[in-house]
Structures are given as C-alpha cells and as structure tokens.
Amino acid sequence: MNLNDDLYKEIILDHYKSKKNRKRIADAKHLEAANPSCGDDIDLYLEVENGRIKDAAFEGMGCSICLASADMMCDAFRGKTVEEAKGLIDKFKGMLTRNEMPEFPEEAADLEAMQGVAKFPLRIKCALLAWTTAHQLVAEDERSGTEAQS
Ligand code: ZN
C-alpha cells in the first residue's frame, strides 16, 4: 500500500461525483465513444477557438474510473492550447500504458491519481476512453484546418 492511495481514491471519487463538466456544449466539436467491455458510453465536447480549448465537457454513462478520468481531462484541458492538450494526452497515456511517471502541470496534478489504474489492464481502457476520443477530435480539427488553408 502506498500512502497516497487513500488520497488518490478520494480525488477519483470527487471527480466521479462532480457535475461541473457534465453538459452538452452547443456548436462544439463532438464525438461519441464507447467501451463495450465495461459499458462506458460517453459524448465528448471540445470547444476550440484559435487553437485553444475554450471549454470541454461530456455526457454519458460509465464506471467511476471512466467518468472520473473524463472529468479530470475536461478540467485539465480548459484554457490550454491544442498542442498543450496533445502533450497531456501523451503523458497520460504514458502513465497508464508505458509505466511512466510524468510530471503534470500543477493545475492538472489530479491526473496523477489515475496512476494506480495502470495495474489493472481491464480498467486502462476505461481511464483512456475520454483521452483517445479527445485525441481523435483534435486530429480531425488539424485536418480540417489544413484543408481550410489550402
Ligand atoms: Zn469502465
């Protein structure tokens, strides 16, 4: 047991219960994502303006790990540039799938609470669902951005 375990559980539970980021954002980038092996099913919304994420939110159902992770991600993304968000996605994935111990920016330090999930391969998908969906959304944005310029 790690001394941080209780603290981490509390952080995860707080994010799971939080309603702050549970909403639909009209006119935002939107993608639905599901993790059938667990029953997680979420709609993710990213409002991007001039390469910066103005707002992030989600709706849907899922297990505590999936929803807590999505909630943390929305908090972490708000106000960040798309490039910064991609950096966070890579760090978060690294923590869960490559056993890395990344340094998150202070305002996104709650993300560390998810590191214990790396020990449970079935739950990694739950924790990553929102993040892989966000990655798809910003990748789409870049493609349409390039098209607009050409
Ligand atoms: Zn799940």
Short mmCIF file of C-alpha atoms and ligand atoms in Angstrom, two decimals:
data_model
loop_
_atom_site.label_atom_id
_atom_site.label_comp_id
_atom_site.label_asym_id
_atom_site.label_seq_id
_atom_site.Cartn_x
_atom_site.Cartn_y
_atom_site.Cartn_z
CA MET A 1 0.00 0.00 0.00
CA ASN A 2 1.09 3.44 -0.86
CA LEU A 3 0.42 6.37 1.44
CA ASN A 4 -1.09 8.19 -1.50
CA ASP A 5 -3.68 5.50 -2.21
CA ASP A 6 -6.40 6.95 0.02
CA LEU A 7 -5.77 10.44 -1.25
CA TYR A 8 -5.92 9.22 -4.84
CA LYS A 9 -9.17 7.34 -4.20
CA GLU A 10 -10.67 10.49 -2.78
CA ILE A 11 -9.58 12.57 -5.78
CA ILE A 12 -11.06 9.99 -8.18
CA LEU A 13 -14.33 9.89 -6.25
CA ASP A 14 -14.60 13.68 -6.20
CA HIS A 15 -14.20 13.84 -9.96
CA TYR A 16 -16.65 10.98 -10.45
CA LYS A 17 -19.30 12.85 -8.44
CA SER A 18 -18.60 16.29 -9.90
CA LYS A 19 -21.29 17.65 -12.21
CA LYS A 20 -19.26 20.65 -13.33
CA ASN A 21 -18.21 19.19 -16.67
CA ARG A 22 -21.38 17.19 -17.36
CA LYS A 23 -23.10 19.10 -20.10
CA ARG A 24 -23.56 19.41 -23.80
CA ILE A 25 -21.78 22.32 -25.46
CA ALA A 26 -23.72 23.59 -28.45
CA ASP A 27 -21.65 24.11 -31.60
CA ALA A 28 -18.64 22.34 -30.11
CA LYS A 29 -16.65 19.52 -31.65
CA HIS A 30 -18.37 16.36 -30.61
CA LEU A 31 -17.64 12.65 -30.68
CA GLU A 32 -19.31 9.67 -29.08
CA ALA A 33 -17.16 6.89 -27.71
CA ALA A 34 -17.93 3.56 -26.12
CA ASN A 35 -16.03 0.89 -24.29
CA PRO A 36 -18.34 -2.13 -24.65
CA SER A 37 -16.27 -4.41 -22.41
CA CYS A 38 -17.25 -2.22 -19.46
CA GLY A 39 -20.40 -0.41 -20.61
CA ASP A 40 -18.84 3.04 -20.72
CA ASP A 41 -20.55 5.29 -23.24
CA ILE A 42 -19.78 8.99 -23.39
CA ASP A 43 -20.25 12.02 -25.61
CA LEU A 44 -17.29 14.37 -25.53
CA TYR A 45 -17.46 18.07 -26.44
CA LEU A 46 -14.48 20.31 -27.11
CA GLU A 47 -14.95 23.96 -27.90
CA VAL A 48 -11.84 25.04 -29.78
CA GLU A 49 -11.20 28.61 -30.84
CA ASN A 50 -7.99 29.81 -32.50
CA GLY A 51 -6.12 26.68 -31.49
CA ARG A 52 -7.14 26.95 -27.84
CA ILE A 53 -9.64 24.83 -25.91
CA LYS A 54 -12.17 27.27 -24.52
CA ASP A 55 -14.33 24.65 -22.90
CA ALA A 56 -14.54 20.88 -22.51
CA ALA A 57 -17.43 18.79 -21.27
CA PHE A 58 -19.02 15.36 -21.53
CA GLU A 59 -22.24 13.48 -21.03
CA GLY A 60 -22.97 9.83 -20.71
CA MET A 61 -22.71 6.80 -18.52
CA GLY A 62 -19.81 4.76 -17.33
CA CYS A 63 -17.87 3.35 -14.44
CA SER A 64 -16.23 5.55 -11.84
CA ILE A 65 -12.80 5.29 -13.50
CA CYS A 66 -14.12 6.30 -16.92
CA LEU A 67 -16.18 9.25 -15.69
CA ALA A 68 -13.60 10.48 -13.19
CA SER A 69 -10.94 10.38 -15.90
CA ALA A 70 -13.16 12.30 -18.34
CA ASP A 71 -13.90 14.90 -15.67
CA MET A 72 -10.21 15.37 -14.85
CA MET A 73 -9.43 15.69 -18.53
CA CYS A 74 -12.00 18.45 -19.04
CA ASP A 75 -10.55 20.37 -16.08
CA ALA A 76 -7.03 19.87 -17.40
CA PHE A 77 -7.88 20.93 -20.97
CA ARG A 78 -9.82 24.12 -20.27
CA GLY A 79 -7.77 27.11 -21.41
CA LYS A 80 -4.95 25.00 -22.87
CA THR A 81 -3.82 25.20 -26.47
CA VAL A 82 -4.49 22.16 -28.65
CA GLU A 83 -0.74 21.48 -28.65
CA GLU A 84 -0.63 21.53 -24.83
CA ALA A 85 -3.66 19.24 -24.71
CA LYS A 86 -1.92 16.78 -27.03
CA GLY A 87 1.08 16.83 -24.72
CA LEU A 88 -1.17 15.99 -21.77
CA ILE A 89 -2.81 13.16 -23.72
CA ASP A 90 0.60 11.68 -24.45
CA LYS A 91 1.72 11.97 -20.82
CA PHE A 92 -1.50 10.46 -19.52
CA LYS A 93 -1.24 7.53 -21.94
CA GLY A 94 2.40 7.09 -20.99
CA MET A 95 1.47 6.86 -17.33
CA LEU A 96 -1.12 4.16 -17.97
CA THR A 97 0.46 2.12 -20.74
CA ARG A 98 4.21 2.71 -20.60
CA ASN A 99 4.72 2.77 -16.85
CA GLU A 100 5.95 6.36 -17.00
CA MET A 101 5.69 8.77 -14.08
CA PRO A 102 5.10 12.04 -15.85
CA GLU A 103 5.20 15.48 -14.27
CA PHE A 104 1.86 17.13 -14.84
CA PRO A 105 1.46 20.90 -14.61
CA GLU A 106 0.33 21.97 -11.15
CA GLU A 107 -3.22 22.76 -12.22
CA ALA A 108 -3.53 19.25 -13.67
CA ALA A 109 -1.87 17.42 -10.77
CA ASP A 110 -5.07 15.45 -10.05
CA LEU A 111 -4.24 13.32 -13.10
CA GLU A 112 -1.58 11.56 -11.01
CA ALA A 113 -4.38 9.97 -9.02
CA MET A 114 -5.04 7.70 -12.00
CA GLN A 115 -1.59 6.10 -11.99
CA GLY A 116 -2.82 3.14 -9.90
CA VAL A 117 -5.14 2.15 -12.76
CA ALA A 118 -2.08 1.03 -14.74
CA LYS A 119 -2.03 -2.09 -12.54
CA PHE A 120 -5.47 -3.14 -13.79
CA PRO A 121 -5.33 -3.81 -17.54
CA LEU A 122 -9.12 -4.04 -17.88
CA ARG A 123 -9.59 -0.60 -16.37
CA ILE A 124 -6.93 1.11 -18.51
CA LYS A 125 -9.44 1.26 -21.38
CA CYS A 126 -11.93 2.93 -19.05
CA ALA A 127 -9.40 5.55 -17.98
CA LEU A 128 -8.26 6.21 -21.56
CA LEU A 129 -11.67 6.39 -23.27
CA ALA A 130 -12.13 10.16 -22.96
CA TRP A 131 -8.47 10.77 -23.86
CA THR A 132 -8.38 8.72 -27.05
CA THR A 133 -11.66 10.38 -28.05
CA ALA A 134 -10.18 13.83 -27.43
CA HIS A 135 -7.15 12.86 -29.49
CA GLN A 136 -9.42 11.93 -32.40
CA LEU A 137 -11.27 15.23 -32.09
CA VAL A 138 -8.15 17.40 -32.17
CA ALA A 139 -6.67 15.32 -35.01
CA GLU A 140 -9.85 15.97 -37.01
CA ASP A 141 -9.51 19.64 -36.27
CA GLU A 142 -5.99 19.72 -37.67
CA ARG A 143 -7.07 18.03 -40.88
CA SER A 144 -9.93 20.45 -41.45
CA GLY A 145 -7.57 23.33 -40.56
CA THR A 146 -5.10 22.26 -43.24
CA GLU A 147 -7.89 21.94 -45.78
CA ALA A 148 -9.10 25.45 -44.99
CA GLN A 149 -5.65 26.87 -45.63
CA SER A 150 -5.03 25.15 -48.93
ZN ZN B 1 -15.32 1.43 -17.39
#
